[in-house]
């Protein structure tokens, strides 16, 4: 049933709708339309790599946003590993989740999360879209992989809880993601709608375990995923599913904080309905804060406002539901997160090496030094973007004696002609991410191995279970991991092969 909305109620409704919206924008300076919307009650902004030129610039940007709206949520997708926004220009100085899970030192994970929180708090960010609480049960997962603490739900749970405690101890809110779990997918929800066809009992014993831990640890927010779980809701992805959000997250898990959507410009959310209608459906489903995308504008925001206002007028969505969502978002600005005096804990590169997998054969080859580094470039994971990665980020940050001078670099990417493999100085170190998932990379490594014995495939992503294309597996490609790899190679060249067996 449609309803007539009084002028004063209409103004309140529009402000409440604005409070639920979290757009992105282009560039290092906030555009005037965004500042005006913040003054009118816009809930906040989501920052991406294109908004960050450095800590001082980011602090100034955030100060301008909070001046327009002191209660604004300033969210950033900083996971402390491959997905980084603070260090988008040079790669993150943190280990990343998969390595932290393999080290399985909960105190270290909490300390790293505290270090991330300290860096964010110093710039004025108030919400981190982290930790990734997905149990990565599919090694072919194209979008989670090393963003996960691992495949064991209990391990992921204890490190998820540690990360929540660590970052929220700095006053920065956490956001466990991607509910109810994006680990068992072979499709990227940025590009399509993944389907996880499992029953509720499987979810309870696997995907939901880390989210229960996050709720118990007091996570301020939880981010939804754009995945379809047909045995729970055959029509709606989780972000748009009242059943999954009301009955499962609010009801069974008892979560009382802010439910945030993953970006609504992703195909998994808006590919069928468009962003304005997806926003309406997300609010109906129970979401409170709607992450719109990475590069929005005033006209797009207005179209969402009009769509939600129309849904209220038509009776599809109640004004009370919008007010409830807005109230939760406003409460984020006053959330009593515990701020502790303890400092963050940053591991040294060498501390990461025990978590690597290095075959005895690879260690024997690396003991002869490195003659050529073959860089395998694949299409960037959309969540990660074009940030520098691995040993190449580490080299750019600071030259490593004995590394650059040893390596004559070759680059291999889709569509490029293959070099003369037999003529390359050896040993040959092939470096890439998720090498087993890319046909051209597999073919290149196979061709190299057929020609010569001194080839080492180094995978800085999530390797296949058989490790066929991962003689060395690092389970991460942050700049810090790159430093650790450089140290490993240098040490191998100084050691006898037996010491690595």
Coordinates of C-alpha atoms in Angstrom, one line a residue:
X1 CA 0.0 0.0 0.0
X2 CA 1.3 3.4 -0.9
X3 CA 1.4 6.2 1.7
X4 CA 1.4 10.0 1.7
X5 CA 4.5 11.4 3.4
X6 CA 4.3 14.8 5.3
X7 CA 6.8 17.4 4.3
X8 CA 8.6 17.3 7.6
X9 CA 8.6 13.5 7.5
X10 CA 9.9 13.6 3.9
X11 CA 12.8 15.7 5.0
X12 CA 13.6 13.3 7.8
X13 CA 13.4 10.3 5.5
X14 CA 15.7 11.9 3.0
X15 CA 18.3 12.6 5.7
X16 CA 17.9 9.0 7.0
X17 CA 18.4 7.6 3.5
X18 CA 21.5 9.8 3.0
X19 CA 22.9 8.4 6.3
X20 CA 22.8 4.9 5.0
X21 CA 24.9 5.7 1.9
X22 CA 28.6 5.2 1.6
X23 CA 29.8 6.3 -1.9
X24 CA 33.3 6.5 -3.3
X25 CA 34.8 9.3 -5.4
X26 CA 37.8 9.9 -7.7
X27 CA 41.0 11.8 -6.7
X28 CA 42.8 12.9 -3.6
X29 CA 40.5 15.9 -2.8
X30 CA 36.8 15.6 -1.9
X31 CA 34.6 17.1 -4.6
X32 CA 32.2 19.8 -3.7
X33 CA 29.1 17.7 -4.3
X34 CA 30.4 15.2 -1.8
X35 CA 31.0 17.8 0.9
X36 CA 27.5 19.2 0.3
X37 CA 26.0 15.8 0.7
X38 CA 28.0 15.3 3.9
X39 CA 26.6 18.5 5.3
X40 CA 23.2 17.3 4.4
X41 CA 23.7 14.1 6.4
X42 CA 25.5 11.6 4.1
X43 CA 26.6 8.7 6.2
X44 CA 30.2 8.7 5.1
X45 CA 32.6 7.7 2.3
X46 CA 34.6 4.7 1.2
X47 CA 38.2 5.4 0.3
X48 CA 40.2 3.6 -2.3
X49 CA 43.8 3.7 -3.7
X50 CA 42.9 6.5 -6.1
X51 CA 42.1 8.7 -3.0
X52 CA 45.4 8.2 -1.3
X53 CA 48.7 10.0 -2.1
X54 CA 50.3 9.5 1.3
X55 CA 49.6 9.8 5.0
X56 CA 49.6 13.6 5.2
X57 CA 47.4 14.1 2.2
X58 CA 45.0 11.4 3.5
X59 CA 44.8 13.1 6.9
X60 CA 44.0 16.4 5.3
X61 CA 41.3 14.7 3.1
X62 CA 39.7 13.0 6.1
X63 CA 39.7 16.2 8.1
X64 CA 37.8 18.0 5.3
X65 CA 35.2 15.1 5.3
X66 CA 34.8 15.2 9.1
X67 CA 34.5 19.0 9.0
X68 CA 31.5 18.6 6.7
X69 CA 30.0 15.9 8.9
X70 CA 31.7 15.2 12.2
X71 CA 29.8 11.9 12.5
X72 CA 30.8 10.7 9.0
X73 CA 32.0 7.1 8.7
X74 CA 35.4 7.1 6.8
X75 CA 35.8 3.6 5.6
X76 CA 38.8 2.1 3.8
X77 CA 39.5 -1.3 2.3
X78 CA 42.7 -2.0 4.3
X79 CA 43.2 -5.7 4.9
X80 CA 46.9 -5.5 5.8
X81 CA 48.2 -7.6 2.9
X82 CA 47.6 -7.9 -0.8
X83 CA 44.5 -5.7 -0.5
X84 CA 45.9 -2.3 0.6
X85 CA 44.8 1.2 0.1
X86 CA 47.1 3.1 2.5
X87 CA 50.1 1.6 0.6
X88 CA 48.5 1.3 -2.8
X89 CA 51.4 3.0 -4.5
X90 CA 54.1 0.7 -3.1
X91 CA 52.6 -2.4 -1.5
X92 CA 51.8 -3.1 2.1
X93 CA 54.4 -3.6 4.9
X94 CA 52.2 -6.3 6.5
X95 CA 52.2 -10.1 6.0
X96 CA 48.6 -10.6 4.9
X97 CA 46.1 -13.1 6.3
X98 CA 47.1 -16.4 4.8
X99 CA 50.7 -16.1 6.1
X100 CA 49.4 -15.1 9.6
X101 CA 47.2 -18.1 9.5
X102 CA 50.1 -20.4 8.6
X103 CA 52.2 -18.9 11.3
X104 CA 49.2 -19.4 13.6
X105 CA 50.4 -17.0 16.3
X106 CA 47.3 -15.3 17.5
X107 CA 49.2 -12.7 19.4
X108 CA 51.1 -11.8 16.2
X109 CA 47.8 -11.5 14.3
X110 CA 46.4 -9.2 17.0
X111 CA 49.6 -7.1 16.9
X112 CA 49.6 -6.7 13.2
X113 CA 45.9 -5.7 13.3
X114 CA 46.8 -3.2 15.9
X115 CA 49.5 -1.8 13.7
X116 CA 47.1 -1.5 10.8
X117 CA 44.6 0.3 13.1
X118 CA 47.3 2.7 14.4
X119 CA 48.2 3.7 10.8
X120 CA 44.5 4.2 9.9
X121 CA 43.7 6.1 13.1
X122 CA 46.6 8.5 12.4
X123 CA 45.0 9.5 9.2
X124 CA 41.5 9.8 10.5
X125 CA 39.9 6.7 9.1
X126 CA 37.2 5.2 11.3
X127 CA 36.3 1.9 9.7
X128 CA 38.4 -0.8 8.1
X129 CA 36.7 -3.3 5.8
X130 CA 38.7 -6.1 7.5
X131 CA 39.2 -8.8 8.5
X132 CA 38.4 -11.2 5.7
X133 CA 36.7 -14.0 7.7
X134 CA 36.2 -16.3 4.7
X135 CA 37.5 -19.9 5.0
X136 CA 39.1 -20.4 1.6
X137 CA 37.9 -23.9 0.9
X138 CA 38.3 -23.7 -2.9
X139 CA 41.9 -23.3 -4.0
X140 CA 40.7 -22.0 -7.4
X141 CA 38.9 -19.1 -5.7
X142 CA 39.6 -16.1 -7.9
X143 CA 38.8 -13.3 -5.4
X144 CA 39.6 -14.5 -1.9
X145 CA 42.7 -16.8 -1.8
X146 CA 45.5 -15.3 0.3
X147 CA 43.0 -12.7 1.8
X148 CA 41.8 -15.6 3.9
X149 CA 43.5 -16.9 7.1
X150 CA 43.2 -20.4 5.7
X151 CA 40.8 -23.2 4.8
X152 CA 40.3 -24.6 8.4
X153 CA 37.3 -22.8 9.9
X154 CA 38.5 -23.0 13.5
X155 CA 41.9 -21.5 12.5
X156 CA 40.2 -18.7 10.6
X157 CA 37.9 -18.1 13.5
X158 CA 40.6 -17.6 16.1
X159 CA 42.6 -15.2 13.8
X160 CA 39.4 -13.4 12.8
X161 CA 38.7 -12.7 16.5
X162 CA 42.3 -11.6 17.1
X163 CA 42.2 -9.2 14.2
X164 CA 38.9 -7.7 15.4
X165 CA 40.4 -7.2 18.9
X166 CA 43.6 -5.8 17.6
X167 CA 42.2 -3.2 15.2
X168 CA 39.3 -2.1 17.5
X169 CA 41.8 -1.6 20.3
X170 CA 43.0 1.4 18.3
X171 CA 39.5 3.0 18.1
X172 CA 39.0 1.9 14.4
X173 CA 35.9 -0.2 13.8
X174 CA 36.3 -3.7 12.2
X175 CA 34.1 -5.2 9.5
X176 CA 34.3 -9.0 9.2
X177 CA 33.5 -10.1 5.7
X178 CA 32.0 -11.5 3.4
X179 CA 29.0 -12.9 5.2
X180 CA 27.9 -15.7 5.2
X181 CA 31.2 -16.8 3.5
X182 CA 32.9 -16.3 0.1
X183 CA 35.5 -19.0 0.4
X184 CA 33.8 -21.8 -1.5
X185 CA 33.4 -19.9 -4.8
X186 CA 35.1 -20.2 -8.2
X187 CA 33.4 -17.0 -9.5
X188 CA 34.3 -13.4 -8.7
X189 CA 31.2 -11.6 -7.4
X190 CA 32.6 -8.4 -9.0
X191 CA 31.9 -9.9 -12.4
X192 CA 29.0 -12.4 -11.8
X193 CA 26.8 -14.0 -9.2
X194 CA 28.6 -16.9 -7.5
X195 CA 26.5 -19.8 -6.3
X196 CA 27.3 -21.8 -3.1
X197 CA 25.0 -24.7 -3.1
X198 CA 25.4 -26.1 0.4
X199 CA 22.9 -26.7 3.2
X200 CA 22.6 -24.8 6.4
X201 CA 24.4 -27.5 8.4
X202 CA 27.5 -27.2 6.1
X203 CA 27.4 -23.5 6.6
X204 CA 27.2 -23.8 10.3
X205 CA 30.2 -26.1 10.5
X206 CA 32.3 -24.2 8.0
X207 CA 31.5 -20.7 6.8
X208 CA 29.7 -19.4 9.9
X209 CA 32.4 -20.5 12.4
X210 CA 34.6 -17.4 11.8
X211 CA 31.6 -15.1 11.8
X212 CA 30.5 -16.4 15.2
X213 CA 33.9 -15.7 16.5
X214 CA 33.8 -12.2 15.1
X215 CA 30.5 -11.5 16.7
X216 CA 31.8 -12.8 20.0
X217 CA 34.9 -10.6 19.7
X218 CA 32.6 -7.6 19.3
X219 CA 33.1 -6.7 15.7
X220 CA 31.3 -3.3 15.1
X221 CA 30.2 -4.2 11.6
X222 CA 29.8 -7.2 9.3
X223 CA 30.0 -7.0 5.5
X224 CA 27.7 -9.0 3.3
X225 CA 28.6 -11.0 0.2
X226 CA 26.9 -11.0 -3.2
X227 CA 26.6 -14.8 -3.4
X228 CA 23.6 -17.0 -3.9
X229 CA 22.9 -19.8 -1.5
X230 CA 19.9 -21.5 -3.1
X231 CA 19.3 -23.9 -0.2
X232 CA 18.7 -20.8 2.0
X233 CA 17.3 -18.4 -0.5
X234 CA 16.9 -19.4 -4.2
X235 CA 16.2 -15.9 -5.5
X236 CA 18.3 -13.4 -3.6
X237 CA 22.0 -13.1 -3.0
X238 CA 23.0 -12.7 0.7
X239 CA 23.1 -8.9 0.5
X240 CA 19.5 -8.8 -0.7
X241 CA 18.1 -11.7 1.4
X242 CA 15.9 -11.0 4.4
X243 CA 16.1 -14.7 5.3
X244 CA 19.9 -14.7 5.5
X245 CA 20.4 -11.4 7.2
X246 CA 17.4 -11.4 9.6
X247 CA 17.1 -15.1 10.5
X248 CA 20.8 -16.1 10.2
X249 CA 22.9 -13.0 11.0
X250 CA 20.6 -11.1 13.4
X251 CA 18.7 -14.2 14.7
X252 CA 21.0 -17.2 15.0
X253 CA 24.3 -15.3 15.3
X254 CA 22.8 -12.6 17.5
X255 CA 24.7 -9.8 15.7
X256 CA 23.5 -6.3 16.8
X257 CA 25.9 -4.0 15.0
X258 CA 26.0 -2.4 11.6
X259 CA 25.4 -4.6 8.5
X260 CA 27.4 -3.2 5.6
X261 CA 26.9 -4.2 2.0
X262 CA 29.8 -5.1 -0.3
X263 CA 29.9 -2.6 -3.1
X264 CA 26.6 -2.4 -4.9
X265 CA 28.2 -1.7 -8.2
X266 CA 29.4 -5.3 -8.3
X267 CA 27.6 -7.6 -10.8
X268 CA 26.6 -10.0 -8.0
X269 CA 24.4 -7.3 -6.4
X270 CA 23.2 -5.0 -9.2
X271 CA 23.8 -6.9 -12.4
X272 CA 20.1 -7.7 -12.7
X273 CA 18.4 -4.8 -10.9
X274 CA 20.7 -1.8 -11.2
X275 CA 22.2 0.0 -8.3
X276 CA 19.2 2.1 -7.2
X277 CA 16.9 -1.0 -7.0
X278 CA 19.7 -3.0 -5.3
X279 CA 20.0 -0.3 -2.7
X280 CA 16.2 -0.6 -2.0
X281 CA 16.4 -4.4 -1.7
X282 CA 19.4 -4.2 0.5
X283 CA 17.6 -2.0 3.0
X284 CA 14.5 -4.2 2.9
X285 CA 16.8 -7.2 3.6
X286 CA 18.2 -5.6 6.7
X287 CA 21.4 -3.9 5.6
X288 CA 22.2 -0.6 7.3
X289 CA 25.2 0.9 5.4
X290 CA 25.3 0.7 1.7
X291 CA 28.7 0.8 0.0
X292 CA 27.9 2.1 -3.4
X293 CA 31.2 1.7 -5.3
X294 CA 34.6 3.3 -6.0
X295 CA 33.8 6.2 -8.3
X296 CA 30.3 7.6 -7.8
X297 CA 28.8 11.0 -8.5
X298 CA 26.0 13.3 -7.3
X299 CA 23.6 12.2 -10.0
X300 CA 24.0 8.5 -9.0
X301 CA 23.4 9.3 -5.3
X302 CA 20.3 11.3 -6.3
X303 CA 18.9 8.3 -8.3
X304 CA 19.4 6.1 -5.2
X305 CA 17.6 8.6 -3.0
X306 CA 14.7 8.8 -5.3
X307 CA 14.4 5.0 -5.6
X308 CA 14.4 4.5 -1.9
X309 CA 11.9 7.4 -1.4
X310 CA 9.6 5.8 -4.0
X311 CA 9.9 2.4 -2.3
X312 CA 8.8 3.9 1.0
X313 CA 5.9 5.8 -0.8
X314 CA 4.8 2.5 -2.4
X315 CA 4.9 0.6 0.8
X316 CA 7.7 -1.8 -0.3
X317 CA 10.0 -0.4 2.4
X318 CA 9.1 1.2 5.7
X319 CA 10.4 4.6 6.9
X320 CA 11.0 2.9 10.3
X321 CA 13.4 0.4 8.6
X322 CA 15.4 3.3 7.0
X323 CA 15.4 5.1 10.4
X324 CA 16.7 2.0 12.1
X325 CA 19.5 1.6 9.6
X326 CA 20.4 5.3 9.9
X327 CA 20.4 5.1 13.7
X328 CA 22.9 2.2 13.7
X329 CA 25.2 4.1 11.3
X330 CA 25.2 7.3 13.4
X331 CA 26.0 5.2 16.4
X332 CA 29.3 4.1 14.8
X333 CA 30.7 7.6 15.4
X334 CA 30.1 7.1 19.2
X335 CA 31.1 3.5 19.5
X336 CA 33.0 2.9 22.7
X337 CA 35.8 0.9 21.2
X338 CA 38.6 0.1 23.7
X339 CA 41.8 2.1 23.0
X340 CA 44.8 0.3 24.5
X341 CA 48.3 1.6 25.0
X342 CA 50.0 -1.5 23.6
X343 CA 51.9 -0.9 20.3
X344 CA 51.3 -2.8 17.1
X345 CA 53.5 -5.8 16.3
X346 CA 55.3 -5.8 12.9
X347 CA 57.2 -9.0 12.1
X348 CA 60.6 -8.9 10.4
X349 CA 60.7 -10.5 6.9
X350 CA 62.7 -13.4 8.1
X351 CA 59.9 -14.3 10.5
X352 CA 57.7 -15.1 7.6
X353 CA 60.0 -17.6 5.9
X354 CA 59.0 -20.6 8.1
X355 CA 55.4 -20.2 6.8
X356 CA 56.6 -20.6 3.2
X357 CA 56.7 -23.9 1.5
X358 CA 60.0 -24.6 -0.2
X359 CA 60.6 -28.0 -1.9
X360 CA 64.0 -29.6 -1.5
X361 CA 64.5 -29.5 -5.2
X362 CA 63.8 -25.8 -5.3
X363 CA 66.2 -25.1 -2.5
X364 CA 68.9 -27.0 -4.3
X365 CA 68.4 -24.9 -7.5
X366 CA 68.3 -21.6 -5.6
X367 CA 71.6 -22.5 -3.9
X368 CA 73.1 -21.7 -7.2
X369 CA 71.8 -18.2 -7.1
X370 CA 69.4 -16.6 -9.6
X371 CA 70.3 -15.9 -13.2
X372 CA 66.9 -14.7 -14.5
X373 CA 63.6 -13.7 -12.9
X374 CA 60.6 -14.2 -15.1
X375 CA 57.7 -12.0 -13.9
X376 CA 54.3 -13.5 -14.7
X377 CA 51.7 -10.8 -15.0
X378 CA 48.0 -11.8 -14.9
X379 CA 44.9 -9.7 -14.8
X380 CA 44.7 -8.0 -11.5
X381 CA 42.2 -9.2 -8.9
X382 CA 39.6 -6.4 -8.8
X383 CA 39.7 -6.3 -5.0
X384 CA 43.5 -5.9 -5.0
X385 CA 43.8 -3.5 -8.0
X386 CA 47.1 -2.5 -9.6
X387 CA 49.1 -2.1 -6.4
X388 CA 52.8 -3.1 -6.6
X389 CA 53.3 -6.7 -5.4
X390 CA 55.8 -9.1 -4.0
X391 CA 59.5 -8.9 -4.8
X392 CA 58.9 -6.3 -7.4
X393 CA 57.3 -3.9 -4.9
X394 CA 60.2 -4.7 -2.5
X395 CA 62.7 -3.8 -5.2
X396 CA 61.0 -0.6 -5.9
X397 CA 61.0 0.4 -2.3
X398 CA 64.7 -0.3 -1.6
X399 CA 67.3 -1.9 -3.8
X400 CA 68.5 -5.3 -2.4
X401 CA 72.2 -5.9 -2.9
X402 CA 72.8 -9.2 -4.7
X403 CA 69.3 -9.4 -6.0
X404 CA 68.9 -7.0 -8.8
X405 CA 72.5 -7.5 -10.0
X406 CA 71.8 -11.3 -10.2
X407 CA 68.7 -11.1 -12.2
X408 CA 68.2 -10.3 -15.8
X409 CA 64.5 -9.7 -15.9
X410 CA 62.0 -11.1 -18.4
X411 CA 58.3 -10.3 -18.3
X412 CA 55.6 -12.7 -19.4
X413 CA 52.0 -11.6 -19.8
X414 CA 48.9 -12.6 -21.8
X415 CA 49.5 -12.1 -25.5
X416 CA 53.2 -11.5 -25.3
X417 CA 55.6 -13.7 -27.3
X418 CA 57.6 -16.2 -25.3
X419 CA 61.3 -15.5 -24.9
X420 CA 64.0 -17.9 -25.9
X421 CA 63.8 -20.0 -22.8
X422 CA 67.0 -22.0 -23.5
X423 CA 69.0 -18.9 -23.8
X424 CA 68.0 -17.4 -20.4
X425 CA 70.9 -17.3 -17.8
X426 CA 70.1 -19.7 -15.0
X427 CA 68.9 -20.6 -12.6
X428 CA 65.5 -19.3 -13.6
X429 CA 63.0 -18.1 -11.0
X430 CA 59.4 -17.7 -12.3
X431 CA 57.3 -15.5 -10.1
X432 CA 53.6 -15.0 -10.3
X433 CA 50.3 -15.3 -8.3
X434 CA 47.9 -18.3 -8.5
X435 CA 50.0 -19.7 -11.3
X436 CA 47.9 -22.8 -11.7
X437 CA 44.8 -20.8 -12.6
X438 CA 46.3 -19.3 -15.8
X439 CA 46.8 -21.4 -18.9
X440 CA 49.6 -19.2 -20.4
X441 CA 51.6 -19.4 -17.1
X442 CA 51.2 -23.2 -16.9
X443 CA 52.3 -23.6 -20.6
X444 CA 55.3 -21.3 -20.0
X445 CA 56.5 -23.2 -16.9
X446 CA 56.0 -26.5 -18.6
X447 CA 58.0 -25.3 -21.6
X448 CA 60.8 -24.1 -19.3
X449 CA 60.9 -27.4 -17.4
X450 CA 61.0 -29.4 -20.6
X451 CA 64.1 -27.5 -21.7
X452 CA 66.1 -27.2 -18.5
X453 CA 66.4 -28.5 -14.9
X454 CA 67.2 -25.2 -13.2
X455 CA 63.6 -23.7 -13.0
X456 CA 61.9 -22.7 -9.8
X457 CA 58.2 -21.7 -9.9
X458 CA 57.5 -19.3 -7.1
X459 CA 53.8 -18.7 -6.4
X460 CA 52.9 -15.7 -4.3
X461 CA 49.2 -16.4 -4.4
X462 CA 47.2 -19.4 -3.2
X463 CA 48.7 -22.5 -4.9
X464 CA 46.8 -25.6 -6.1
X465 CA 46.7 -28.5 -3.7
X466 CA 49.1 -30.5 -5.7
X467 CA 51.7 -27.6 -5.8
X468 CA 52.5 -28.5 -9.4
X469 CA 53.3 -24.9 -10.2
X470 CA 54.5 -23.9 -6.8
X471 CA 58.0 -25.1 -6.0
X472 CA 58.0 -22.2 -3.6
X473 CA 54.7 -21.0 -2.1
X474 CA 54.6 -17.8 -0.1
X475 CA 50.8 -17.5 0.5
X476 CA 50.9 -13.7 0.0
X477 CA 52.4 -11.0 -2.2
X478 CA 52.7 -7.9 0.0
X479 CA 55.9 -5.8 -0.1
X480 CA 56.9 -7.4 3.3
X481 CA 56.5 -10.8 1.8
X482 CA 58.6 -9.7 -1.2
X483 CA 61.4 -8.7 1.3
X484 CA 61.1 -12.1 2.9
X485 CA 61.5 -13.8 -0.5
X486 CA 64.5 -11.8 -1.4
X487 CA 66.1 -12.8 1.9
X488 CA 65.2 -16.4 1.3
X489 CA 66.9 -16.4 -2.1
X490 CA 70.0 -14.6 -0.8
X491 CA 70.3 -17.0 2.1
X492 CA 69.8 -20.0 -0.3
X493 CA 72.8 -18.8 -2.4
X494 CA 75.0 -18.7 0.7
X495 CA 73.9 -22.1 2.1
X496 CA 74.4 -25.7 1.0
X497 CA 71.3 -27.4 -0.5
X498 CA 71.1 -29.9 2.4
X499 CA 70.3 -27.1 4.9
X500 CA 67.0 -26.5 3.1
X501 CA 65.9 -30.1 2.8

